[in-house]
Amino acid sequence: MLGREHDIAVNPDACPVQAKRGLLQALDLHSLWRACVDLINQHLPCHSCTLMYDINGTYQPQRSLHFLGASAPGSARPLRSLEVAAPYLQRNPRIDWYTLSQIASTDAQARLRLRAQNPAPGWNEFIHMAFWRGEGLDAVLSIRMQAGQEQITDAHQQFLGELHQLMSAGLQRVRSMRHERRSIYQALLDRQSQADIILDHELHLISLSPAAQLLCAGWLDEAGKRLRFPDSVASALRGWLRQASQVGDAELPREALDLPAAQLRISLQSRLQADGLYPMYLLRLTPLQAVATATPVVTRPMWSRLSPTETRVAELVLDGMRNDEIANHLRRSRKTIESQISAIYRKLDVGHRAQLVRLLSVTG
């Protein structure tokens, strides 16, 4: 599912020890969130909760994760902004956690702003945990308490202090893992001569090759870290990738997406499973002008000896990929790729890789 907000179901069988272990071991944001929700439901009368993250300088979350408890009615709507808390956060930088009652005690307009957002019924109090990175706000965990059970006991306060420490360490670990993955992907794309780009399921930029950077220059921010697709491009791309998210790897769409307004053709090279829940996509960008003027490929008898799968492997060998790179690219085991290359050697009567490359270069 593509979008900015995502719901999650609680695990009713999770025990506090399992949930705490999950927080300590989580390597991606969604695993961390599942463990967090499980732990909250063991200790607090939780109506619903939200993790808001990627918060900009004006306290606007760019993304969020949600949980609606069993007590939440079908009309319940999770909070998606920090409009109520923003003035309080400005006055109290680096605060760990606070409540709606604390905000309202010094801000007469707070509850009016809350009602203006049409909050979900069933709760009159929230607890916010704030997580900071440097001087900026990184994430906020919002916990809505069930109506009639708003009192925060000493036991609740002790739990909230421990939860803040666990979540703070978990978010830092997830950021580190995300940065490491991005570095690896970028190192791979830096070697790629094609205009390749990796996006997450929400169309956020992960990595892009030098050639893709040139094609996307008009959509990149000044730091080159964020892409701002035109609405028409974003809408078409979301719909196309939504189809790719609903099928298995063997059924990924092979037809390219043409974007005449952007003068680009986009083809899906691979789907990458990085966070255990939502995929990322390796896409190749080709100017439509280049597609229109490309010389048609002439079928060669030598290639006709190979199966479609072997042809794809042979093409990647010709592109200079090693066996492990081909295996990763096609999401197959290295042993499978080695077996297919051996079959290619037999069918084309060559003895080693260099002979294969020379033969295919001549006949391709």
mmCIF file of C-alpha atoms in Angstrom:
data_model
loop_
_atom_site.group_PDB
_atom_site.id
_atom_site.type_symbol
_atom_site.label_atom_id
_atom_site.label_comp_id
_atom_site.label_asym_id
_atom_site.label_seq_id
_atom_site.Cartn_x
_atom_site.Cartn_y
_atom_site.Cartn_z
ATOM 1 C CA MET A 1 0.000 0.000 0.000
ATOM 2 C CA LEU A 2 1.371 3.386 -0.992
ATOM 3 C CA GLY A 3 0.740 6.487 1.101
ATOM 4 C CA ARG A 4 1.952 8.593 3.966
ATOM 5 C CA GLU A 5 0.021 6.960 6.832
ATOM 6 C CA HIS A 6 -0.032 3.282 7.717
ATOM 7 C CA ASP A 7 -2.080 1.378 10.266
ATOM 8 C CA ILE A 8 -0.817 -1.566 12.254
ATOM 9 C CA ALA A 9 -2.498 -4.292 14.267
ATOM 10 C CA VAL A 10 -1.487 -5.088 17.828
ATOM 11 C CA ASN A 11 -0.382 -8.581 18.760
ATOM 12 C CA PRO A 12 -2.749 -9.571 21.596
ATOM 13 C CA ASP A 13 -0.529 -12.489 22.595
ATOM 14 C CA ALA A 14 2.624 -10.405 23.066
ATOM 15 C CA CYS A 15 3.953 -10.304 26.604
ATOM 16 C CA PRO A 16 5.946 -7.379 28.056
ATOM 17 C CA VAL A 17 9.219 -9.322 27.876
ATOM 18 C CA GLN A 18 8.691 -10.201 24.199
ATOM 19 C CA ALA A 19 7.712 -6.631 23.334
ATOM 20 C CA LYS A 20 10.690 -5.181 25.180
ATOM 21 C CA ARG A 21 13.005 -7.629 23.430
ATOM 22 C CA GLY A 22 11.430 -6.551 20.128
ATOM 23 C CA LEU A 23 12.243 -2.908 20.891
ATOM 24 C CA LEU A 24 15.823 -3.793 21.721
ATOM 25 C CA GLN A 25 16.342 -5.914 18.602
ATOM 26 C CA ALA A 26 14.359 -4.034 15.936
ATOM 27 C CA LEU A 27 16.437 -3.040 12.909
ATOM 28 C CA ASP A 28 13.719 -1.223 10.962
ATOM 29 C CA LEU A 29 11.044 1.299 11.852
ATOM 30 C CA HIS A 30 8.047 -0.964 11.347
ATOM 31 C CA SER A 31 9.427 -3.714 13.600
ATOM 32 C CA LEU A 32 10.182 -1.053 16.216
ATOM 33 C CA TRP A 33 6.636 0.295 15.937
ATOM 34 C CA ARG A 34 5.019 -3.132 16.312
ATOM 35 C CA ALA A 35 7.025 -3.823 19.483
ATOM 36 C CA CYS A 36 6.245 -0.331 20.818
ATOM 37 C CA VAL A 37 2.486 -0.792 20.335
ATOM 38 C CA ASP A 38 2.572 -4.223 21.978
ATOM 39 C CA LEU A 39 4.387 -2.786 25.006
ATOM 40 C CA ILE A 40 2.082 0.235 25.335
ATOM 41 C CA ASN A 41 -0.975 -2.011 25.351
ATOM 42 C CA GLN A 42 0.482 -4.011 28.232
ATOM 43 C CA HIS A 43 0.934 -0.951 30.467
ATOM 44 C CA LEU A 44 -1.491 1.838 29.511
ATOM 45 C CA PRO A 45 -5.254 2.141 28.851
ATOM 46 C CA CYS A 46 -4.527 3.025 25.233
ATOM 47 C CA HIS A 47 -7.306 4.195 22.919
ATOM 48 C CA SER A 48 -4.954 4.754 19.960
ATOM 49 C CA CYS A 49 -1.442 5.937 19.209
ATOM 50 C CA THR A 50 0.629 7.432 16.403
ATOM 51 C CA LEU A 51 4.321 7.736 15.649
ATOM 52 C CA MET A 52 4.961 10.945 13.688
ATOM 53 C CA TYR A 53 8.424 11.233 12.129
ATOM 54 C CA ASP A 54 10.508 13.023 9.513
ATOM 55 C CA ILE A 55 9.419 16.265 11.192
ATOM 56 C CA ASN A 56 10.460 19.487 9.482
ATOM 57 C CA GLY A 57 11.483 22.790 11.052
ATOM 58 C CA THR A 58 7.886 23.985 11.395
ATOM 59 C CA TYR A 59 6.822 20.908 13.385
ATOM 60 C CA GLN A 60 5.050 19.241 10.469
ATOM 61 C CA PRO A 61 5.468 15.432 10.323
ATOM 62 C CA GLN A 62 6.072 14.140 6.825
ATOM 63 C CA ARG A 63 5.183 10.538 7.678
ATOM 64 C CA SER A 64 3.358 8.626 10.392
ATOM 65 C CA LEU A 65 2.374 5.178 11.652
ATOM 66 C CA HIS A 66 -0.912 4.493 13.443
ATOM 67 C CA PHE A 67 -2.594 2.062 15.798
ATOM 68 C CA LEU A 68 -6.311 2.113 16.674
ATOM 69 C CA GLY A 69 -7.178 0.025 19.717
ATOM 70 C CA ALA A 70 -10.152 -2.267 20.206
ATOM 71 C CA SER A 71 -11.989 0.529 22.044
ATOM 72 C CA ALA A 72 -11.698 2.929 19.109
ATOM 73 C CA PRO A 73 -14.962 3.289 17.144
ATOM 74 C CA GLY A 74 -15.089 2.717 13.426
ATOM 75 C CA SER A 75 -15.165 6.483 12.848
ATOM 76 C CA ALA A 76 -11.924 7.021 14.764
ATOM 77 C CA ARG A 77 -9.388 9.191 12.957
ATOM 78 C CA PRO A 78 -5.742 9.213 14.051
ATOM 79 C CA LEU A 79 -3.932 12.503 14.582
ATOM 80 C CA ARG A 80 -1.563 13.409 11.782
ATOM 81 C CA SER A 81 -0.152 16.734 12.940
ATOM 82 C CA LEU A 82 1.529 18.526 15.830
ATOM 83 C CA GLU A 83 -0.585 21.658 15.488
ATOM 84 C CA VAL A 84 -1.843 21.392 19.068
ATOM 85 C CA ALA A 85 1.612 20.853 20.575
ATOM 86 C CA ALA A 86 3.808 23.033 18.325
ATOM 87 C CA PRO A 87 3.710 26.214 20.504
ATOM 88 C CA TYR A 88 4.469 24.141 23.609
ATOM 89 C CA LEU A 89 7.409 22.441 21.893
ATOM 90 C CA GLN A 90 8.788 25.812 20.824
ATOM 91 C CA ARG A 91 8.704 26.983 24.454
ATOM 92 C CA ASN A 92 10.112 23.694 25.820
ATOM 93 C CA PRO A 93 12.884 22.444 23.514
ATOM 94 C CA ARG A 94 14.423 19.062 24.345
ATOM 95 C CA ILE A 95 11.461 18.040 26.549
ATOM 96 C CA ASP A 96 11.086 14.238 26.805
ATOM 97 C CA TRP A 97 7.338 13.913 27.295
ATOM 98 C CA TYR A 98 4.275 15.984 28.119
ATOM 99 C CA THR A 99 0.464 15.724 28.157
ATOM 100 C CA LEU A 100 -2.448 17.583 26.604
ATOM 101 C CA SER A 101 -3.387 18.805 30.095
ATOM 102 C CA GLN A 102 0.081 20.333 30.516
ATOM 103 C CA ILE A 103 -0.266 22.158 27.210
ATOM 104 C CA ALA A 104 -3.795 23.370 27.998
ATOM 105 C CA SER A 105 -2.738 24.703 31.404
ATOM 106 C CA THR A 106 -0.688 27.439 29.729
ATOM 107 C CA ASP A 107 -2.377 27.585 26.304
ATOM 108 C CA ALA A 108 -6.085 28.422 26.312
ATOM 109 C CA GLN A 109 -6.373 27.739 22.565
ATOM 110 C CA ALA A 110 -4.939 24.199 22.698
ATOM 111 C CA ARG A 111 -8.228 22.333 23.108
ATOM 112 C CA LEU A 112 -9.865 24.555 20.482
ATOM 113 C CA ARG A 113 -7.127 23.605 18.014
ATOM 114 C CA LEU A 114 -7.679 19.966 18.928
ATOM 115 C CA ARG A 115 -11.428 20.149 18.268
ATOM 116 C CA ALA A 116 -10.749 21.875 14.961
ATOM 117 C CA GLN A 117 -8.877 18.755 13.841
ATOM 118 C CA ASN A 118 -12.040 16.678 14.453
ATOM 119 C CA PRO A 119 -10.248 14.161 16.728
ATOM 120 C CA ALA A 120 -11.473 10.624 17.190
ATOM 121 C CA PRO A 121 -14.037 10.276 19.988
ATOM 122 C CA GLY A 122 -13.300 8.206 23.041
ATOM 123 C CA TRP A 123 -10.366 10.108 24.539
ATOM 124 C CA ASN A 124 -9.755 13.439 26.272
ATOM 125 C CA GLU A 125 -6.055 13.186 27.035
ATOM 126 C CA PHE A 126 -2.872 12.385 25.166
ATOM 127 C CA ILE A 127 0.728 11.773 26.145
ATOM 128 C CA HIS A 128 3.438 12.884 23.736
ATOM 129 C CA MET A 129 6.967 11.529 23.796
ATOM 130 C CA ALA A 130 9.394 13.767 21.939
ATOM 131 C CA PHE A 131 12.601 12.459 20.389
ATOM 132 C CA TRP A 132 15.242 14.969 19.353
ATOM 133 C CA ARG A 133 18.249 14.859 17.079
ATOM 134 C CA GLY A 134 20.606 17.727 17.671
ATOM 135 C CA GLU A 135 18.459 20.828 18.056
ATOM 136 C CA GLY A 136 15.674 19.509 15.842
ATOM 137 C CA LEU A 137 12.624 17.399 16.643
ATOM 138 C CA ASP A 138 13.017 13.973 15.026
ATOM 139 C CA ALA A 139 9.858 12.081 16.029
ATOM 140 C CA VAL A 140 6.863 12.246 18.372
ATOM 141 C CA LEU A 141 4.992 9.276 19.828
ATOM 142 C CA SER A 142 1.385 10.257 20.604
ATOM 143 C CA ILE A 143 -0.554 7.997 22.999
ATOM 144 C CA ARG A 144 -4.283 8.721 23.481
ATOM 145 C CA MET A 145 -5.670 7.528 26.810
ATOM 146 C CA GLN A 146 -9.147 5.964 26.986
ATOM 147 C CA ALA A 147 -11.878 8.279 28.269
ATOM 148 C CA GLY A 148 -12.312 7.943 32.021
ATOM 149 C CA GLN A 149 -8.808 6.470 32.475
ATOM 150 C CA GLU A 150 -6.716 9.586 31.930
ATOM 151 C CA GLN A 151 -4.979 9.636 35.304
ATOM 152 C CA ILE A 152 -1.256 8.978 34.992
ATOM 153 C CA THR A 153 -0.113 6.950 37.983
ATOM 154 C CA ASP A 154 3.390 6.564 39.390
ATOM 155 C CA ALA A 155 3.584 3.169 37.666
ATOM 156 C CA HIS A 156 2.617 4.819 34.367
ATOM 157 C CA GLN A 157 5.321 7.455 34.825
ATOM 158 C CA GLN A 158 7.942 4.801 35.512
ATOM 159 C CA PHE A 159 6.873 2.921 32.378
ATOM 160 C CA LEU A 160 6.899 6.075 30.242
ATOM 161 C CA GLY A 161 10.436 6.881 31.369
ATOM 162 C CA GLU A 162 11.623 3.393 30.397
ATOM 163 C CA LEU A 163 9.700 3.469 27.104
ATOM 164 C CA HIS A 164 11.294 6.786 26.159
ATOM 165 C CA GLN A 165 14.774 5.350 26.695
ATOM 166 C CA LEU A 166 13.982 2.225 24.662
ATOM 167 C CA MET A 167 12.369 4.140 21.799
ATOM 168 C CA SER A 168 15.144 6.735 21.734
ATOM 169 C CA ALA A 169 17.773 4.004 21.388
ATOM 170 C CA GLY A 170 15.628 2.159 18.838
ATOM 171 C CA LEU A 171 15.111 5.220 16.645
ATOM 172 C CA GLN A 172 18.820 5.948 16.730
ATOM 173 C CA ARG A 173 19.575 2.352 15.713
ATOM 174 C CA VAL A 174 17.023 2.463 12.875
ATOM 175 C CA ARG A 175 18.476 5.751 11.596
ATOM 176 C CA SER A 176 21.937 4.214 11.631
ATOM 177 C CA MET A 177 20.747 1.133 9.710
ATOM 178 C CA ARG A 178 18.901 3.314 7.214
ATOM 179 C CA HIS A 179 22.005 5.417 6.653
ATOM 180 C CA GLU A 180 24.125 2.288 6.187
ATOM 181 C CA ARG A 181 21.689 0.842 3.627
ATOM 182 C CA ARG A 182 21.575 4.121 1.739
ATOM 183 C CA SER A 183 25.383 4.239 1.650
ATOM 184 C CA ILE A 184 25.559 0.706 0.237
ATOM 185 C CA TYR A 185 22.918 1.409 -2.399
ATOM 186 C CA GLN A 186 24.557 4.687 -3.355
ATOM 187 C CA ALA A 187 27.955 3.012 -3.702
ATOM 188 C CA LEU A 188 26.393 0.495 -6.104
ATOM 189 C CA LEU A 189 24.614 3.140 -8.158
ATOM 190 C CA ASP A 190 27.709 5.338 -8.314
ATOM 191 C CA ARG A 191 29.241 2.577 -10.485
ATOM 192 C CA GLN A 192 26.182 2.384 -12.732
ATOM 193 C CA SER A 193 26.281 4.146 -16.089
ATOM 194 C CA GLN A 194 22.498 3.818 -16.542
ATOM 195 C CA ALA A 195 20.037 6.329 -15.078
ATOM 196 C CA ASP A 196 18.943 4.163 -12.138
ATOM 197 C CA ILE A 197 17.112 5.339 -9.066
ATOM 198 C CA ILE A 198 15.895 3.657 -5.861
ATOM 199 C CA LEU A 199 12.655 4.882 -4.273
ATOM 200 C CA ASP A 200 10.779 3.629 -1.241
ATOM 201 C CA HIS A 201 7.078 2.750 -1.374
ATOM 202 C CA GLU A 202 6.162 6.375 -0.644
ATOM 203 C CA LEU A 203 8.305 7.720 -3.521
ATOM 204 C CA HIS A 204 10.953 9.030 -1.155
ATOM 205 C CA LEU A 205 14.442 9.034 -2.641
ATOM 206 C CA ILE A 206 16.903 6.409 -1.383
ATOM 207 C CA SER A 207 19.715 6.573 -3.966
ATOM 208 C CA LEU A 208 20.304 7.569 -7.558
ATOM 209 C CA SER A 209 23.067 7.123 -10.095
ATOM 210 C CA PRO A 210 24.986 10.079 -11.601
ATOM 211 C CA ALA A 211 23.035 9.705 -14.859
ATOM 212 C CA ALA A 212 19.710 9.704 -12.982
ATOM 213 C CA GLN A 213 20.797 12.790 -11.067
ATOM 214 C CA LEU A 214 21.085 14.669 -14.357
ATOM 215 C CA LEU A 215 17.640 13.528 -15.524
ATOM 216 C CA CYS A 216 16.017 14.381 -12.179
ATOM 217 C CA ALA A 217 17.866 17.653 -11.587
ATOM 218 C CA GLY A 218 14.685 19.702 -11.834
ATOM 219 C CA TRP A 219 12.963 17.628 -9.147
ATOM 220 C CA LEU A 220 15.793 17.513 -6.603
ATOM 221 C CA ASP A 221 16.112 19.908 -3.685
ATOM 222 C CA GLU A 222 19.278 21.959 -3.210
ATOM 223 C CA ALA A 223 20.900 19.248 -1.101
ATOM 224 C CA GLY A 224 20.062 16.565 -3.663
ATOM 225 C CA LYS A 225 18.415 14.464 -0.925
ATOM 226 C CA ARG A 226 14.703 14.832 -1.708
ATOM 227 C CA LEU A 227 12.659 14.451 -4.865
ATOM 228 C CA ARG A 228 9.618 16.598 -5.528
ATOM 229 C CA PHE A 229 7.757 14.903 -8.367
ATOM 230 C CA PRO A 230 5.136 16.918 -10.250
ATOM 231 C CA ASP A 231 1.654 15.802 -9.217
ATOM 232 C CA SER A 232 0.980 14.114 -12.560
ATOM 233 C CA VAL A 233 4.224 12.128 -12.367
ATOM 234 C CA ALA A 234 3.701 11.162 -8.716
ATOM 235 C CA SER A 235 0.129 10.019 -9.353
ATOM 236 C CA ALA A 236 1.069 7.852 -12.337
ATOM 237 C CA LEU A 237 4.087 6.392 -10.561
ATOM 238 C CA ARG A 238 2.116 5.554 -7.408
ATOM 239 C CA GLY A 239 -0.542 3.713 -9.376
ATOM 240 C CA TRP A 240 2.052 1.791 -11.349
ATOM 241 C CA LEU A 241 4.056 0.794 -8.277
ATOM 242 C CA ARG A 242 0.887 -0.093 -6.377
ATOM 243 C CA GLN A 243 0.359 -2.863 -8.911
ATOM 244 C CA ALA A 244 3.948 -4.018 -8.389
ATOM 245 C CA SER A 245 3.399 -4.169 -4.627
ATOM 246 C CA GLN A 246 0.499 -6.598 -5.004
ATOM 247 C CA VAL A 247 2.204 -9.353 -7.011
ATOM 248 C CA GLY A 248 5.062 -11.780 -6.491
ATOM 249 C CA ASP A 249 8.564 -11.207 -7.783
ATOM 250 C CA ALA A 250 7.963 -13.471 -10.787
ATOM 251 C CA GLU A 251 4.954 -11.347 -11.816
ATOM 252 C CA LEU A 252 6.489 -7.890 -11.577
ATOM 253 C CA PRO A 253 5.295 -5.630 -14.405
ATOM 254 C CA ARG A 254 7.680 -5.698 -17.351
ATOM 255 C CA GLU A 255 5.887 -3.019 -19.323
ATOM 256 C CA ALA A 256 7.505 0.376 -18.936
ATOM 257 C CA LEU A 257 5.661 3.442 -17.671
ATOM 258 C CA ASP A 258 5.779 6.286 -20.199
ATOM 259 C CA LEU A 259 5.482 9.814 -18.820
ATOM 260 C CA PRO A 260 5.083 12.098 -21.863
ATOM 261 C CA ALA A 261 4.833 15.250 -19.732
ATOM 262 C CA ALA A 262 8.243 14.491 -18.238
ATOM 263 C CA GLN A 263 9.599 12.975 -21.460
ATOM 264 C CA LEU A 264 10.659 9.868 -19.547
ATOM 265 C CA ARG A 265 10.147 6.136 -19.704
ATOM 266 C CA ILE A 266 10.436 4.303 -16.360
ATOM 267 C CA SER A 267 11.084 0.565 -16.153
ATOM 268 C CA LEU A 268 11.081 -1.555 -13.004
ATOM 269 C CA GLN A 269 14.391 -3.392 -12.615
ATOM 270 C CA SER A 270 13.872 -4.975 -9.208
ATOM 271 C CA ARG A 271 11.910 -4.816 -5.970
ATOM 272 C CA LEU A 272 14.046 -4.573 -2.821
ATOM 273 C CA GLN A 273 12.759 -5.723 0.568
ATOM 274 C CA ALA A 274 14.670 -3.598 3.051
ATOM 275 C CA ASP A 275 12.517 -3.016 6.114
ATOM 276 C CA GLY A 276 10.603 -6.283 6.391
ATOM 277 C CA LEU A 277 7.222 -4.738 5.581
ATOM 278 C CA TYR A 278 7.319 -2.302 2.682
ATOM 279 C CA PRO A 279 9.431 -2.684 -0.462
ATOM 280 C CA MET A 280 11.716 -0.302 -2.288
ATOM 281 C CA TYR A 281 12.011 -0.159 -6.053
ATOM 282 C CA LEU A 282 14.996 -0.013 -8.381
ATOM 283 C CA LEU A 283 13.852 1.946 -11.424
ATOM 284 C CA ARG A 284 15.584 2.820 -14.690
ATOM 285 C CA LEU A 285 14.866 6.162 -16.374
ATOM 286 C CA THR A 286 15.186 6.602 -20.117
ATOM 287 C CA PRO A 287 14.431 9.802 -22.055
ATOM 288 C CA LEU A 288 11.550 9.142 -24.462
ATOM 289 C CA GLN A 289 13.568 10.739 -27.239
ATOM 290 C CA ALA A 290 16.262 8.112 -26.762
ATOM 291 C CA VAL A 291 13.624 5.364 -26.810
ATOM 292 C CA ALA A 292 12.134 6.667 -30.049
ATOM 293 C CA THR A 293 15.501 6.890 -31.836
ATOM 294 C CA ALA A 294 16.973 3.658 -30.494
ATOM 295 C CA THR A 295 18.094 1.176 -33.137
ATOM 296 C CA PRO A 296 15.902 -1.950 -33.034
ATOM 297 C CA VAL A 297 17.668 -4.986 -31.674
ATOM 298 C CA VAL A 298 18.180 -7.648 -34.347
ATOM 299 C CA THR A 299 17.566 -11.187 -33.170
ATOM 300 C CA ARG A 300 20.719 -13.271 -33.472
ATOM 301 C CA PRO A 301 20.747 -17.054 -33.886
ATOM 302 C CA MET A 302 23.289 -17.359 -31.068
ATOM 303 C CA TRP A 303 20.902 -15.792 -28.543
ATOM 304 C CA SER A 304 18.007 -17.967 -29.711
ATOM 305 C CA ARG A 305 19.735 -20.991 -28.157
ATOM 306 C CA LEU A 306 19.124 -19.561 -24.688
ATOM 307 C CA SER A 307 15.963 -19.607 -22.615
ATOM 308 C CA PRO A 308 14.478 -16.210 -21.575
ATOM 309 C CA THR A 309 15.987 -16.585 -18.101
ATOM 310 C CA GLU A 310 19.400 -17.530 -19.500
ATOM 311 C CA THR A 311 19.207 -14.612 -21.927
ATOM 312 C CA ARG A 312 18.653 -12.214 -19.018
ATOM 313 C CA VAL A 313 21.619 -13.694 -17.116
ATOM 314 C CA ALA A 314 23.797 -13.504 -20.250
ATOM 315 C CA GLU A 315 22.856 -9.835 -20.720
ATOM 316 C CA LEU A 316 23.966 -9.068 -17.173
ATOM 317 C CA VAL A 317 27.243 -10.930 -17.731
ATOM 318 C CA LEU A 318 27.745 -8.783 -20.824
ATOM 319 C CA ASP A 319 27.053 -5.695 -18.668
ATOM 320 C CA GLY A 320 30.030 -6.695 -16.521
ATOM 321 C CA MET A 321 28.180 -7.955 -13.452
ATOM 322 C CA ARG A 322 29.754 -10.610 -11.214
ATOM 323 C CA ASN A 323 27.812 -13.707 -10.188
ATOM 324 C CA ASP A 324 26.915 -12.355 -6.759
ATOM 325 C CA GLU A 325 25.732 -9.062 -8.295
ATOM 326 C CA ILE A 326 23.575 -10.937 -10.803
ATOM 327 C CA ALA A 327 22.106 -13.071 -8.006
ATOM 328 C CA ASN A 328 21.258 -9.972 -5.990
ATOM 329 C CA HIS A 329 19.833 -8.178 -9.015
ATOM 330 C CA LEU A 330 17.563 -11.083 -9.999
ATOM 331 C CA ARG A 331 16.818 -12.079 -6.398
ATOM 332 C CA ARG A 332 18.166 -15.583 -6.946
ATOM 333 C CA SER A 333 20.782 -17.590 -5.087
ATOM 334 C CA ARG A 334 24.364 -17.443 -6.280
ATOM 335 C CA LYS A 335 24.287 -21.222 -6.780
ATOM 336 C CA THR A 336 21.314 -20.859 -9.160
ATOM 337 C CA ILE A 337 23.125 -18.174 -11.182
ATOM 338 C CA GLU A 338 26.288 -20.273 -11.403
ATOM 339 C CA SER A 339 24.198 -23.218 -12.656
ATOM 340 C CA GLN A 340 22.546 -21.041 -15.303
ATOM 341 C CA ILE A 341 25.884 -19.646 -16.467
ATOM 342 C CA SER A 342 27.234 -23.182 -16.784
ATOM 343 C CA ALA A 343 24.217 -24.045 -18.951
ATOM 344 C CA ILE A 344 24.924 -20.968 -21.088
ATOM 345 C CA TYR A 345 28.546 -22.104 -21.544
ATOM 346 C CA ARG A 346 27.351 -25.509 -22.762
ATOM 347 C CA LYS A 347 24.732 -24.127 -25.146
ATOM 348 C CA LEU A 348 27.121 -21.596 -26.674
ATOM 349 C CA ASP A 349 30.144 -23.915 -26.584
ATOM 350 C CA VAL A 350 32.444 -21.609 -24.615
ATOM 351 C CA GLY A 351 34.793 -22.490 -21.811
ATOM 352 C CA HIS A 352 34.918 -19.381 -19.628
ATOM 353 C CA ARG A 353 33.490 -15.928 -18.990
ATOM 354 C CA ALA A 354 35.884 -13.979 -21.222
ATOM 355 C CA GLN A 355 35.010 -16.176 -24.217
ATOM 356 C CA LEU A 356 31.309 -15.706 -23.480
ATOM 357 C CA VAL A 357 31.632 -11.909 -23.355
ATOM 358 C CA ARG A 358 33.614 -11.820 -26.624
ATOM 359 C CA LEU A 359 31.061 -14.058 -28.336
ATOM 360 C CA LEU A 360 28.061 -12.085 -27.157
ATOM 361 C CA SER A 361 29.726 -8.753 -27.981
ATOM 362 C CA VAL A 362 30.176 -9.888 -31.543
ATOM 363 C CA THR A 363 26.759 -11.501 -31.993
ATOM 364 C CA GLY A 364 24.651 -9.200 -29.729
#
